[in-house]
Short mmCIF file of C-alpha atoms in Angstrom, two decimals:
data_model
loop_
_atom_site.label_atom_id
_atom_site.label_comp_id
_atom_site.label_asym_id
_atom_site.label_seq_id
_atom_site.Cartn_x
_atom_site.Cartn_y
_atom_site.Cartn_z
CA MET A 3 -40.77 -24.99 -19.95
CA GLU A 4 -43.36 -23.84 -17.41
CA PRO A 5 -42.70 -20.29 -16.13
CA GLN A 6 -42.52 -21.46 -12.51
CA LEU A 7 -40.04 -24.22 -13.31
CA LYS A 8 -37.99 -21.76 -15.34
CA GLN A 9 -37.93 -19.33 -12.43
CA GLU A 10 -36.95 -22.06 -9.95
CA ARG A 11 -34.13 -23.13 -12.26
CA ALA A 12 -32.91 -19.54 -12.54
CA VAL A 13 -32.90 -19.17 -8.74
CA LYS A 14 -30.92 -22.40 -8.32
CA THR A 15 -28.44 -21.33 -11.01
CA ARG A 16 -27.96 -17.95 -9.39
CA GLN A 17 -27.33 -19.53 -5.99
CA ALA A 18 -24.89 -22.02 -7.51
CA ILE A 19 -22.96 -19.13 -9.06
CA ILE A 20 -22.87 -17.22 -5.77
CA SER A 21 -21.69 -20.32 -3.91
CA ALA A 22 -18.96 -21.00 -6.48
CA ALA A 23 -17.93 -17.34 -6.47
CA ALA A 24 -17.69 -17.35 -2.68
CA GLU A 25 -15.38 -20.35 -2.85
CA VAL A 26 -13.11 -18.65 -5.40
CA PHE A 27 -13.16 -15.25 -3.65
CA ASP A 28 -12.37 -16.95 -0.33
CA GLU A 29 -9.38 -18.73 -1.85
CA SER A 30 -8.03 -16.05 -4.17
CA GLY A 31 -9.54 -12.71 -3.17
CA TYR A 32 -11.24 -10.39 -5.62
CA LEU A 33 -8.23 -9.65 -7.78
CA GLY A 34 -7.20 -13.30 -8.06
CA ALA A 35 -10.67 -14.56 -8.95
CA SER A 36 -11.77 -15.02 -12.56
CA MET A 37 -15.26 -15.36 -13.98
CA ARG A 38 -14.12 -18.45 -15.93
CA GLU A 39 -13.00 -20.20 -12.76
CA ILE A 40 -16.28 -19.30 -11.09
CA MET A 41 -18.11 -20.69 -14.13
CA LYS A 42 -16.23 -23.99 -13.83
CA ARG A 43 -16.91 -24.32 -10.09
CA ALA A 44 -20.62 -23.54 -10.61
CA GLY A 45 -20.94 -26.03 -13.47
CA VAL A 46 -22.64 -23.51 -15.75
CA THR A 47 -21.80 -21.67 -18.94
CA LEU A 48 -20.07 -18.31 -18.97
CA GLY A 49 -23.20 -16.92 -20.58
CA ALA A 50 -25.23 -18.06 -17.58
CA VAL A 51 -22.85 -16.28 -15.23
CA TYR A 52 -23.10 -13.02 -17.17
CA PHE A 53 -26.88 -13.38 -17.48
CA HIS A 54 -27.18 -13.16 -13.69
CA PHE A 55 -24.19 -10.89 -13.03
CA PRO A 56 -22.96 -8.38 -15.62
CA ASN A 57 -19.44 -8.26 -14.18
CA LYS A 58 -17.23 -9.50 -11.35
CA GLU A 59 -18.00 -6.47 -9.19
CA ALA A 60 -21.74 -7.20 -9.29
CA LEU A 61 -21.04 -10.79 -8.29
CA ALA A 62 -18.77 -9.69 -5.45
CA LEU A 63 -21.49 -7.35 -4.17
CA ALA A 64 -24.02 -10.18 -4.24
CA VAL A 65 -21.69 -12.33 -2.15
CA MET A 66 -20.96 -9.47 0.26
CA ASN A 67 -24.64 -8.76 0.82
CA SER A 68 -25.58 -12.41 1.40
CA GLN A 69 -24.12 -12.49 4.92
CA PRO A 70 -27.38 -12.44 6.92
CA GLU A 71 -28.71 -15.44 4.99
CA THR A 72 -25.92 -17.57 6.46
CA ILE A 73 -26.82 -16.68 10.05
CA MET A 74 -30.35 -15.42 10.64
CA PRO A 75 -32.18 -18.70 9.81
CA ARG A 76 -30.29 -20.36 12.67
CA LEU A 77 -31.65 -18.00 15.34
CA THR A 78 -34.71 -18.71 17.47
CA SER A 79 -34.23 -16.27 20.35
CA ASP A 80 -35.49 -12.69 20.68
CA GLY A 81 -34.38 -9.34 22.01
CA LEU A 82 -30.96 -8.99 23.62
CA GLN A 83 -30.39 -12.76 23.52
CA ARG A 84 -31.01 -12.72 19.76
CA LEU A 85 -28.36 -10.05 19.29
CA VAL A 86 -25.87 -12.02 21.37
CA ASP A 87 -26.74 -15.26 19.57
CA LEU A 88 -26.33 -13.58 16.20
CA THR A 89 -22.72 -12.76 17.00
CA LEU A 90 -22.07 -16.17 18.56
CA VAL A 91 -23.29 -17.98 15.45
CA TRP A 92 -21.29 -15.54 13.31
CA SER A 93 -18.13 -16.34 15.30
CA HIS A 94 -18.48 -20.04 14.51
CA GLN A 95 -19.77 -19.78 10.94
CA LEU A 96 -16.86 -17.59 9.89
CA GLN A 97 -14.67 -20.65 10.43
CA VAL A 98 -16.72 -23.04 8.28
CA ASP A 99 -19.09 -21.19 5.95
CA LYS A 100 -17.37 -20.25 2.69
CA ILE A 101 -20.05 -17.75 1.67
CA LEU A 102 -19.85 -15.85 4.95
CA ARG A 103 -16.06 -16.01 4.98
CA ALA A 104 -15.79 -14.72 1.40
CA ALA A 105 -18.40 -12.05 2.05
CA VAL A 106 -16.50 -10.73 5.05
CA ARG A 107 -13.20 -10.79 3.17
CA LEU A 108 -14.68 -8.86 0.25
CA ALA A 109 -16.38 -6.34 2.53
CA VAL A 110 -13.14 -5.62 4.36
CA GLU A 111 -10.88 -5.59 1.29
CA GLN A 112 -13.24 -3.82 -1.13
CA THR A 113 -11.44 -0.48 -1.27
CA GLY A 114 -8.41 -2.35 -2.57
CA PHE A 115 -10.28 -3.26 -5.74
CA GLY A 116 -12.07 0.05 -6.23
CA VAL A 117 -15.39 -0.59 -4.50
CA HIS A 118 -16.87 1.55 -1.73
CA ASP A 119 -20.10 -0.14 -0.67
CA ALA A 120 -21.16 -0.05 2.98
CA GLU A 121 -24.46 -1.84 2.43
CA SER A 122 -23.41 -5.07 4.14
CA PHE A 123 -22.33 -3.12 7.25
CA HIS A 124 -25.52 -1.03 7.24
CA GLU A 125 -27.64 -4.17 6.92
CA TRP A 126 -26.01 -5.72 9.98
CA GLN A 127 -26.54 -2.50 11.90
CA LYS A 128 -30.23 -2.48 10.93
CA ILE A 129 -30.66 -6.10 12.04
CA MET A 130 -28.94 -5.39 15.34
CA GLU A 131 -31.04 -2.29 15.93
CA GLU A 132 -34.17 -4.40 15.44
CA CYS A 133 -32.96 -6.85 18.09
CA LEU A 134 -32.24 -4.00 20.47
CA LEU A 135 -35.62 -2.37 19.93
CA VAL A 136 -37.30 -5.61 20.95
CA ALA A 137 -34.94 -5.81 23.93
CA ARG A 138 -35.89 -2.28 24.97
CA ASP A 139 -39.61 -3.06 24.73
CA ARG A 140 -39.03 -6.09 26.95
CA GLY A 141 -37.18 -4.05 29.55
CA GLU A 142 -33.85 -5.74 28.89
CA LEU A 143 -31.88 -2.54 28.25
CA ALA A 144 -30.65 0.06 30.69
CA ASP A 145 -32.47 3.42 30.51
CA SER A 146 -29.28 5.04 29.25
CA ALA A 147 -28.76 2.52 26.42
CA GLU A 148 -28.86 4.06 22.92
CA VAL A 149 -29.94 1.53 20.33
CA ARG A 150 -28.24 3.08 17.30
CA ARG A 151 -24.92 3.68 19.05
CA ILE A 152 -24.81 0.13 20.45
CA ALA A 153 -25.55 -1.45 17.07
CA GLU A 154 -23.00 0.74 15.33
CA PHE A 155 -20.39 -0.16 17.93
CA VAL A 156 -21.03 -3.91 17.74
CA VAL A 157 -20.73 -3.92 13.94
CA GLY A 158 -17.41 -2.11 14.16
CA ALA A 159 -16.16 -4.22 17.06
CA CYS A 160 -16.96 -7.48 15.27
CA THR A 161 -15.26 -6.26 12.09
CA GLY A 162 -12.02 -5.51 13.91
CA MET A 163 -12.25 -8.53 16.18
CA GLN A 164 -12.47 -11.03 13.34
CA LEU A 165 -9.51 -9.42 11.57
CA TYR A 166 -7.37 -9.70 14.69
CA SER A 167 -8.53 -13.26 15.34
CA ASP A 168 -7.84 -14.25 11.73
CA LEU A 169 -4.27 -12.98 11.95
CA VAL A 170 -3.55 -14.61 15.30
CA THR A 171 -5.41 -17.95 15.23
CA ASN A 172 -7.12 -18.24 11.84
CA ARG A 173 -10.31 -17.33 13.74
CA SER A 174 -10.26 -20.40 15.98
CA ASP A 175 -10.49 -18.15 19.05
CA LEU A 176 -13.20 -15.89 17.61
CA PRO A 177 -16.02 -17.40 19.73
CA ARG A 178 -13.99 -16.72 22.89
CA ARG A 179 -13.28 -13.16 21.79
CA THR A 180 -16.96 -12.64 21.04
CA VAL A 181 -17.94 -13.87 24.49
CA THR A 182 -15.39 -11.51 26.05
CA MET A 183 -16.86 -8.60 24.11
CA TRP A 184 -20.30 -9.27 25.57
CA GLU A 185 -18.97 -9.83 29.08
CA LEU A 186 -17.53 -6.33 28.89
CA LEU A 187 -20.50 -4.72 27.11
CA ILE A 188 -23.59 -6.22 28.74
CA PRO A 189 -23.05 -4.68 32.21
CA SER A 190 -23.18 -1.20 30.66
CA ILE A 191 -26.13 -1.65 28.28
CA ALA A 192 -28.46 -4.15 29.96
CA SER A 193 -30.98 -3.66 32.76
CA GLU A 194 -30.84 -5.87 35.81
CA SER A 195 -33.37 -8.27 34.30
CA GLY A 196 -31.48 -8.24 31.01
CA ARG A 197 -28.21 -9.10 32.73
CA LYS A 198 -29.84 -11.98 34.56
CA SER A 199 -31.61 -13.46 31.54
CA VAL A 200 -29.02 -13.23 28.76
CA LYS A 201 -26.74 -16.23 28.27
CA VAL A 202 -23.24 -15.79 26.85
CA SER A 203 -20.68 -18.58 26.60
CA VAL A 204 -18.47 -20.44 24.14
CA ARG A 205 -20.53 -23.53 24.89
CA ARG A 206 -23.69 -21.75 23.83
CA ALA A 207 -21.96 -20.61 20.65
CA ALA A 208 -21.17 -24.23 19.75
CA ALA A 209 -24.67 -25.43 20.63
CA LEU A 210 -26.36 -22.85 18.40
CA ILE A 211 -24.86 -24.27 15.19
CA LYS A 212 -25.75 -27.92 15.81
#
C-alpha cells in the first residue's frame, strides 16, 4: 500500500474511533464505556483501537480536546463578533453534536475517574483571547477591558451555564442563556462602536449552524 494511502486510512480509522468513543462516552460516561463497545461502534478491530490509543484515558483525552474542531470551521466572523458567534454555535451544537457533547461531559466529570487535565479549558481560553486581541486592534473593546480576564470568565461562565441548562431543560434553552450572558457582558467590555456592531440573538445562533 502506498504510504500516502496508508496514512489517509490511518487518519480515517482514528477519526472513526474518536466518533464511536464520543457516542459511547455520551451515552454511558467514562466509567460505563468499554473499549470493546467502542471497537464495535467504530467497526474496527480491538488491535486497531489500541494502536491509536493505548488506553481508555488516552481516548477520552482525545475526545475532550477535539471540541474546537466541532465549532471553529463554522465561523466566518472576526473580532468580538467571532467570540460571540463561537459561543452561539457552541450553544446549539451541544444539543446535536455527539463529539462536542461527550467532550464537554468528560471535561466536566474527569476528576471522577482520576483525570486532572485542563487542556481543553485552556485551549478555549486561548482561542477566545485571540478573538479579543483582534477586537482590541479594531477598537471594539473598551479601554478598561482586559483580554485574559474576559476570556477566562467566559470559559468559566459557559461551563457552569451549560451544566445548569442541562439539568433544567436538557440544554434546549442554552442559546437563550448564552444570549443573556452577552447582553449582560457586552456593555461592560465593548467600546461604543463594538456595542453598535456586534449582533447577539437566538435567531443568529440558529442561522449560524445552517
